[in-house]
Amino acid sequence: MAISQKRNKDRVYLDFITQVRQSIQRSRYQAARLVNKELLLLHLKIGSLLNERVDSEGWGTMVIRRISSDIQRAFPGIKGFSARNLFYMLLLYREYAPQLVQTVSALIDKPAAGKEKKSKKQLVQAVSALVPEKKFAAAFFNVGFSHHMVILSKCKSPEERIFYMTKTAEQQWSYRILDHHIDAKLFRKQGKLQSNFRKILPAKIQQQAIDAFRDEYLLDFINVHDTDNENVLEQKIVGNLRKFLLSLGNEFAFVGNQYRLVVDEEDFFIDLLFYHRKLRCLVAFELKTGKFKPEYTGKMNFYLSALDDLVRMPHENPSIGIILCKEKSKTIVEYAFRDTYKPIGVATVKYTKELPGKWKGFLPGPDALKKLMN
């Protein structure tokens, strides 16, 4: 057999295997979606049954615990029907059934007329105005029950819940990643980065770039001390690179740290360099442990000029620079941007989650803890 014929047969075989693999992957994904939808319909149905009895019979915690035990006894080894989960099924029905009533009408009865509170009607109207029913249903059924539990427990407004549902479906977040983004207040922080993007970037990617970054990043996965300098901070981020990438978003790909640029035989080093797949551009991060200073923009402007001339590919968009610092003055940042001609944003970082209000008065602050340790 001629070599060319053998290569052609090998190519045909590899193409066939690729098609089969893709078909299997699509089928598994569709099967998982169908299973998830059926489970959510079941949870909504159980929630509707509980809702009827809670209203008519006054059932409370003790009865729901008994229901959980009886389900476990009837189906030994079954998971997902703890008393806690049953409470969430009830909450799932009460919060979302009105938006899904046409989609699941075959399985879930509509709420009895006149029993809906005014506040509930207002919530439904707000959700309906924000997202058409079909779009809401698509987002709802693409999110697992564990994700819904996190969203229900941590998000109060309809807009915020829909935002995280949609993001979870689009980005395929695990519930732990979802939990991190909620703690990082992505709903409020995304698209709020202080930048000069609208003035500098091409119109076609301005909004995408604005949406790709946030005003504050939660890096609660690293332990940072007041005495740490930028090099130590960088090493801690690189040591937790996977978590840092998750905090940035799944469109970012890591290029390198201390990325070397040679300009006129002199070496310059960018703290962290990434590539954003959707924006199709390089993104340089400079890390600062203190307050923002105006001279940081000049340095970043230089890095971006060098990246665009020496590293950027012809088909790629202009490189973007993000300066991460502990705190900033918006007025000083605005003045620093005034005569800058490269796309730069300034964001702050936070290293710890906020304590719930009820605990703030009971736990000592950082200064008090230092005294106790000493």
Short mmCIF file of C-alpha atoms in Angstrom, two decimals:
data_model
loop_
_atom_site.label_atom_id
_atom_site.label_comp_id
_atom_site.label_asym_id
_atom_site.label_seq_id
_atom_site.Cartn_x
_atom_site.Cartn_y
_atom_site.Cartn_z
CA MET A 1 0.00 0.00 0.00
CA ALA A 2 1.35 3.40 -0.98
CA ILE A 3 2.28 5.77 1.84
CA SER A 4 -0.17 8.41 0.57
CA GLN A 5 -3.03 5.88 0.59
CA LYS A 6 -2.19 4.80 4.14
CA ARG A 7 -2.12 8.43 5.31
CA ASN A 8 -5.46 9.05 3.64
CA LYS A 9 -7.00 6.02 5.39
CA ASP A 10 -5.56 7.15 8.71
CA ARG A 11 -7.03 10.62 8.19
CA VAL A 12 -10.45 9.14 7.32
CA TYR A 13 -10.31 6.98 10.45
CA LEU A 14 -9.30 9.91 12.69
CA ASP A 15 -12.12 12.03 11.23
CA PHE A 16 -14.55 9.20 11.97
CA ILE A 17 -13.33 8.87 15.59
CA THR A 18 -13.62 12.65 16.04
CA GLN A 19 -17.22 12.61 14.78
CA VAL A 20 -18.12 9.70 17.07
CA ARG A 21 -16.48 11.39 20.08
CA GLN A 22 -18.32 14.65 19.40
CA SER A 23 -21.62 12.77 19.03
CA ILE A 24 -21.07 10.99 22.35
CA GLN A 25 -20.20 14.27 24.08
CA ARG A 26 -23.29 16.00 22.68
CA SER A 27 -25.50 13.07 23.67
CA ARG A 28 -24.09 12.97 27.22
CA TYR A 29 -24.57 16.72 27.58
CA GLN A 30 -28.17 16.52 26.33
CA ALA A 31 -28.87 13.56 28.63
CA ALA A 32 -27.46 15.46 31.62
CA ARG A 33 -29.63 18.47 30.76
CA LEU A 34 -32.74 16.30 30.50
CA VAL A 35 -31.98 14.60 33.84
CA ASN A 36 -31.42 17.98 35.49
CA LYS A 37 -34.70 19.30 34.08
CA GLU A 38 -36.62 16.27 35.34
CA LEU A 39 -35.06 16.61 38.79
CA LEU A 40 -35.97 20.29 38.97
CA LEU A 41 -39.53 19.51 37.88
CA LEU A 42 -39.68 16.90 40.65
CA HIS A 43 -38.36 19.42 43.18
CA LEU A 44 -40.91 21.99 42.05
CA LYS A 45 -43.69 19.40 42.31
CA ILE A 46 -42.66 18.44 45.85
CA GLY A 47 -42.38 22.13 46.68
CA SER A 48 -45.93 22.72 45.44
CA LEU A 49 -47.27 19.80 47.53
CA LEU A 50 -45.47 21.10 50.61
CA ASN A 51 -46.74 24.61 49.95
CA GLU A 52 -50.36 23.39 49.98
CA ARG A 53 -49.93 21.55 53.29
CA VAL A 54 -47.91 24.28 54.97
CA ASP A 55 -50.68 26.75 54.14
CA SER A 56 -53.66 24.50 54.90
CA GLU A 57 -52.33 22.30 57.73
CA GLY A 58 -49.75 24.60 59.27
CA TRP A 59 -46.94 22.09 58.83
CA GLY A 60 -43.58 23.18 60.22
CA THR A 61 -40.04 21.96 60.82
CA MET A 62 -40.93 18.79 62.74
CA VAL A 63 -43.30 17.52 60.06
CA ILE A 64 -40.80 18.23 57.26
CA ARG A 65 -38.11 16.32 59.17
CA ARG A 66 -40.52 13.40 59.48
CA ILE A 67 -41.26 13.57 55.74
CA SER A 68 -37.52 13.41 55.04
CA SER A 69 -37.14 10.33 57.28
CA ASP A 70 -40.10 8.59 55.64
CA ILE A 71 -38.69 9.23 52.15
CA GLN A 72 -35.33 7.78 53.24
CA ARG A 73 -37.14 4.73 54.64
CA ALA A 74 -39.17 4.24 51.46
CA PHE A 75 -36.12 4.64 49.19
CA PRO A 76 -33.03 3.37 51.08
CA GLY A 77 -29.85 5.10 49.96
CA ILE A 78 -31.63 7.89 48.10
CA LYS A 79 -29.89 11.27 48.32
CA GLY A 80 -31.11 14.83 48.06
CA PHE A 81 -34.18 14.65 50.30
CA SER A 82 -32.88 15.92 53.62
CA ALA A 83 -35.12 18.26 55.62
CA ARG A 84 -32.90 21.14 54.50
CA ASN A 85 -33.35 20.22 50.84
CA LEU A 86 -37.12 19.89 51.30
CA PHE A 87 -37.22 23.42 52.70
CA TYR A 88 -35.34 24.61 49.60
CA MET A 89 -37.82 22.78 47.33
CA LEU A 90 -40.59 24.70 49.06
CA LEU A 91 -38.67 27.95 48.61
CA LEU A 92 -37.86 27.07 44.98
CA TYR A 93 -41.57 26.66 44.26
CA ARG A 94 -42.63 29.81 46.08
CA GLU A 95 -40.00 31.99 44.43
CA TYR A 96 -39.99 30.68 40.86
CA ALA A 97 -43.22 28.80 40.05
CA PRO A 98 -45.05 31.94 38.80
CA GLN A 99 -42.40 32.53 36.12
CA LEU A 100 -42.43 28.87 35.08
CA VAL A 101 -46.16 28.21 35.32
CA GLN A 102 -46.71 27.68 31.57
CA THR A 103 -43.55 25.61 31.20
CA VAL A 104 -44.44 23.20 33.99
CA SER A 105 -48.23 23.52 34.07
CA ALA A 106 -48.64 19.81 33.42
CA LEU A 107 -46.91 19.03 36.70
CA ILE A 108 -47.50 22.02 38.97
CA ASP A 109 -50.81 23.58 39.87
CA LYS A 110 -51.10 27.34 39.71
CA PRO A 111 -51.18 29.16 43.09
CA ALA A 112 -54.70 29.55 44.41
CA ALA A 113 -56.30 32.86 43.43
CA GLY A 114 -56.06 35.56 46.04
CA LYS A 115 -53.40 33.80 48.12
CA GLU A 116 -50.48 35.58 46.51
CA LYS A 117 -49.15 38.47 48.53
CA LYS A 118 -48.61 41.88 47.00
CA SER A 119 -44.86 41.64 47.51
CA LYS A 120 -44.82 38.37 45.58
CA LYS A 121 -46.77 39.93 42.72
CA GLN A 122 -44.28 42.77 42.59
CA LEU A 123 -41.39 40.29 42.48
CA VAL A 124 -42.99 38.35 39.63
CA GLN A 125 -43.67 41.54 37.69
CA ALA A 126 -40.08 42.66 38.14
CA VAL A 127 -38.75 39.32 36.91
CA SER A 128 -41.19 39.15 33.99
CA ALA A 129 -40.27 42.65 32.88
CA LEU A 130 -36.58 41.81 33.05
CA VAL A 131 -36.52 38.43 31.32
CA PRO A 132 -39.11 36.86 28.98
CA GLU A 133 -40.58 33.63 30.33
CA LYS A 134 -38.86 31.37 27.79
CA LYS A 135 -35.45 32.89 28.51
CA PHE A 136 -36.00 32.58 32.26
CA ALA A 137 -37.06 28.94 31.89
CA ALA A 138 -33.96 28.18 29.79
CA ALA A 139 -31.67 29.69 32.44
CA PHE A 140 -33.58 28.01 35.28
CA PHE A 141 -33.44 24.48 33.85
CA ASN A 142 -29.75 24.73 32.91
CA VAL A 143 -28.80 25.25 36.57
CA GLY A 144 -28.54 22.41 39.07
CA PHE A 145 -30.47 22.25 42.35
CA SER A 146 -27.28 22.82 44.39
CA HIS A 147 -26.70 26.02 42.44
CA HIS A 148 -30.28 27.12 43.05
CA MET A 149 -29.81 26.54 46.78
CA VAL A 150 -26.76 28.84 46.80
CA ILE A 151 -28.57 31.51 44.76
CA LEU A 152 -31.72 31.36 46.90
CA SER A 153 -29.77 31.59 50.15
CA LYS A 154 -27.46 34.44 49.12
CA CYS A 155 -29.31 36.53 46.54
CA LYS A 156 -32.46 38.47 47.34
CA SER A 157 -33.39 40.52 44.28
CA PRO A 158 -34.87 38.88 41.14
CA GLU A 159 -32.32 40.67 38.95
CA GLU A 160 -29.38 39.30 40.93
CA ARG A 161 -30.76 35.74 40.93
CA ILE A 162 -31.33 35.78 37.17
CA PHE A 163 -27.84 37.22 36.62
CA TYR A 164 -26.19 34.32 38.47
CA MET A 165 -28.46 31.72 36.87
CA THR A 166 -27.56 32.98 33.41
CA LYS A 167 -23.84 33.22 34.21
CA THR A 168 -23.81 29.71 35.68
CA ALA A 169 -25.47 28.29 32.56
CA GLU A 170 -23.18 30.21 30.19
CA GLN A 171 -19.91 29.60 32.04
CA GLN A 172 -20.70 26.08 33.34
CA TRP A 173 -19.75 27.08 36.90
CA SER A 174 -19.63 24.50 39.66
CA TYR A 175 -21.64 25.53 42.71
CA ARG A 176 -18.38 26.33 44.53
CA ILE A 177 -17.30 28.72 41.77
CA LEU A 178 -20.78 30.24 41.80
CA ASP A 179 -20.50 30.69 45.57
CA HIS A 180 -17.16 32.48 45.15
CA HIS A 181 -18.54 34.89 42.54
CA ILE A 182 -21.54 35.70 44.73
CA ASP A 183 -19.22 36.38 47.68
CA ALA A 184 -17.10 38.55 45.36
CA LYS A 185 -20.28 40.52 44.49
CA LEU A 186 -19.84 39.94 40.76
CA PHE A 187 -23.39 41.18 40.11
CA ARG A 188 -22.48 44.61 41.48
CA LYS A 189 -18.80 44.73 40.49
CA GLN A 190 -18.78 43.41 36.92
CA GLY A 191 -18.67 46.13 34.31
CA LYS A 192 -17.92 48.78 36.96
CA LEU A 193 -14.15 48.91 36.45
CA GLN A 194 -12.79 52.46 36.39
CA SER A 195 -11.14 52.63 32.97
CA ASN A 196 -10.64 54.66 29.80
CA PHE A 197 -11.95 51.85 27.56
CA ARG A 198 -14.77 53.88 25.98
CA LYS A 199 -12.31 56.55 24.92
CA ILE A 200 -9.49 54.28 23.72
CA LEU A 201 -10.73 50.88 22.53
CA PRO A 202 -12.35 50.15 19.14
CA ALA A 203 -16.13 50.53 19.35
CA LYS A 204 -16.75 46.87 18.46
CA ILE A 205 -15.12 45.58 21.68
CA GLN A 206 -15.71 48.45 24.12
CA GLN A 207 -18.71 46.92 25.89
CA GLN A 208 -17.20 43.43 25.90
CA ALA A 209 -14.05 44.79 27.53
CA ILE A 210 -16.06 46.70 30.14
CA ASP A 211 -18.06 43.54 30.97
CA ALA A 212 -14.89 41.41 31.16
CA PHE A 213 -13.53 43.17 34.24
CA ARG A 214 -14.78 44.34 37.61
CA ASP A 215 -14.06 47.15 40.03
CA GLU A 216 -12.98 44.84 42.86
CA TYR A 217 -11.54 41.32 42.99
CA LEU A 218 -11.93 38.98 45.96
CA LEU A 219 -8.71 37.00 46.50
CA ASP A 220 -9.74 35.20 49.68
CA PHE A 221 -7.75 32.12 48.66
CA ILE A 222 -4.40 33.75 49.53
CA ASN A 223 -3.11 34.90 52.90
CA VAL A 224 -1.66 38.40 52.52
CA HIS A 225 0.14 40.30 55.27
CA ASP A 226 0.66 44.04 55.55
CA THR A 227 4.42 43.50 55.22
CA ASP A 228 4.15 41.58 51.93
CA ASN A 229 5.55 43.36 48.87
CA GLU A 230 4.47 42.99 45.24
CA ASN A 231 6.86 40.07 44.61
CA VAL A 232 5.41 38.07 47.50
CA LEU A 233 1.86 38.85 46.36
CA GLU A 234 2.71 37.73 42.83
CA GLN A 235 4.18 34.44 44.05
CA LYS A 236 1.10 33.75 46.16
CA ILE A 237 -1.17 34.38 43.17
CA VAL A 238 0.95 32.18 40.88
CA GLY A 239 0.91 29.49 43.57
CA ASN A 240 -2.90 29.62 43.45
CA LEU A 241 -3.16 30.26 39.72
CA ARG A 242 -6.19 28.06 39.12
CA LYS A 243 -8.20 29.91 41.76
CA PHE A 244 -7.01 33.27 40.44
CA LEU A 245 -8.13 32.31 36.93
CA LEU A 246 -11.53 31.31 38.30
CA SER A 247 -11.85 34.71 39.95
CA LEU A 248 -11.02 36.44 36.64
CA GLY A 249 -13.38 34.38 34.47
CA ASN A 250 -13.09 31.43 32.12
CA GLU A 251 -12.13 33.52 29.07
CA PHE A 252 -8.65 34.21 30.50
CA ALA A 253 -5.62 32.08 29.58
CA PHE A 254 -2.35 32.44 31.50
CA VAL A 255 0.68 33.47 29.44
CA GLY A 256 3.28 33.99 32.17
CA ASN A 257 4.49 35.88 35.20
CA GLN A 258 7.45 38.28 35.12
CA TYR A 259 6.90 38.31 31.37
CA ARG A 260 10.10 39.65 29.78
CA LEU A 261 10.08 42.52 27.30
CA VAL A 262 13.32 43.67 25.65
CA VAL A 263 13.29 47.31 24.54
CA ASP A 264 16.49 48.86 23.19
CA GLU A 265 18.53 46.09 24.85
CA GLU A 266 16.96 46.73 28.26
CA ASP A 267 14.83 44.17 30.11
CA PHE A 268 11.38 44.99 31.50
CA PHE A 269 9.06 42.57 33.29
CA ILE A 270 5.25 42.48 33.45
CA ASP A 271 3.94 40.99 36.71
CA LEU A 272 1.23 38.81 35.12
CA LEU A 273 0.29 38.42 31.47
CA PHE A 274 -2.92 36.78 30.23
CA TYR A 275 -4.75 36.34 26.95
CA HIS A 276 -8.49 37.00 26.77
CA ARG A 277 -10.01 34.65 24.19
CA LYS A 278 -13.25 36.54 23.61
CA LEU A 279 -11.61 39.96 23.35
CA ARG A 280 -8.69 38.46 21.43
CA CYS A 281 -6.12 40.57 23.21
CA LEU A 282 -3.28 40.40 25.71
CA VAL A 283 -4.08 41.58 29.24
CA ALA A 284 -1.25 42.79 31.48
CA PHE A 285 -1.74 42.89 35.25
CA GLU A 286 0.42 45.02 37.54
CA LEU A 287 0.17 44.21 41.26
CA LYS A 288 0.42 46.92 43.92
CA THR A 289 0.09 46.33 47.65
CA GLY A 290 -0.63 49.95 48.51
CA LYS A 291 -2.75 52.84 47.28
CA PHE A 292 -2.90 53.76 43.59
CA LYS A 293 -0.32 56.30 42.42
CA PRO A 294 -0.53 58.31 39.14
CA GLU A 295 2.88 57.09 37.95
CA TYR A 296 1.52 53.54 37.69
CA THR A 297 -0.40 54.48 34.53
CA GLY A 298 2.76 55.75 32.83
CA LYS A 299 4.51 52.45 33.47
CA MET A 300 1.51 50.45 32.25
CA ASN A 301 1.23 52.68 29.16
CA PHE A 302 4.85 51.79 28.34
CA TYR A 303 4.22 48.05 28.79
CA LEU A 304 1.17 48.14 26.52
CA SER A 305 3.04 50.04 23.80
CA ALA A 306 5.81 47.43 23.90
CA LEU A 307 3.33 44.53 23.89
CA ASP A 308 1.46 45.94 20.90
CA ASP A 309 4.67 46.47 18.92
CA LEU A 310 6.66 43.39 19.92
CA VAL A 311 4.20 40.66 20.97
CA ARG A 312 0.70 41.31 19.62
CA MET A 313 -0.30 39.35 16.50
CA PRO A 314 -1.71 41.24 13.47
CA HIS A 315 -5.25 39.87 13.93
CA GLU A 316 -5.42 40.71 17.66
CA ASN A 317 -6.98 43.73 19.34
CA PRO A 318 -4.98 46.31 21.34
CA SER A 319 -3.49 45.02 24.59
CA ILE A 320 -5.25 46.00 27.83
CA GLY A 321 -3.64 46.85 31.16
CA ILE A 322 -5.17 46.34 34.61
CA ILE A 323 -3.58 47.83 37.73
CA LEU A 324 -4.59 45.98 40.91
CA CYS A 325 -4.06 47.91 44.14
CA LYS A 326 -5.26 47.88 47.72
CA GLU A 327 -7.17 51.16 47.45
CA LYS A 328 -7.63 54.08 45.08
CA SER A 329 -8.97 57.61 44.77
CA LYS A 330 -11.36 57.81 41.82
CA THR A 331 -10.42 61.45 41.25
CA ILE A 332 -6.69 60.70 41.10
CA VAL A 333 -7.35 57.79 38.72
CA GLU A 334 -9.38 60.09 36.45
CA TYR A 335 -6.55 62.63 36.29
CA ALA A 336 -4.05 59.83 35.61
CA PHE A 337 -6.19 58.68 32.65
CA ARG A 338 -6.55 62.19 31.23
CA ASP A 339 -3.65 62.03 28.72
CA THR A 340 -3.18 58.28 28.51
CA TYR A 341 -3.64 56.69 25.11
CA LYS A 342 -3.60 53.00 25.96
CA PRO A 343 -6.60 51.06 27.41
CA ILE A 344 -6.04 50.85 31.17
CA GLY A 345 -8.25 50.01 34.13
CA VAL A 346 -7.66 50.35 37.87
CA ALA A 347 -9.27 47.85 40.26
CA THR A 348 -8.94 47.14 43.96
CA VAL A 349 -8.42 43.79 45.66
CA LYS A 350 -9.94 42.39 48.83
CA TYR A 351 -8.42 39.42 50.62
CA THR A 352 -11.18 38.47 53.06
CA LYS A 353 -14.93 38.03 52.85
CA GLU A 354 -17.09 40.42 54.81
CA LEU A 355 -18.41 39.01 58.08
CA PRO A 356 -22.18 38.77 58.43
CA GLY A 357 -23.47 41.80 60.32
CA LYS A 358 -24.58 39.77 63.34
CA TRP A 359 -20.97 38.61 63.97
CA LYS A 360 -19.15 41.90 63.49
CA GLY A 361 -19.74 43.06 67.04
CA PHE A 362 -18.56 39.78 68.58
CA LEU A 363 -15.31 39.03 66.73
CA PRO A 364 -12.12 41.08 67.22
CA GLY A 365 -10.72 43.15 64.37
CA PRO A 366 -7.23 42.71 62.82
CA ASP A 367 -5.53 45.08 65.31
CA ALA A 368 -7.09 43.33 68.30
CA LEU A 369 -6.07 39.92 66.93
CA LYS A 370 -2.45 41.09 66.56
CA LYS A 371 -2.42 42.18 70.22
CA LEU A 372 -3.85 38.82 71.28
CA MET A 373 -1.20 36.95 69.26
CA ASN A 374 1.57 39.02 70.83
#
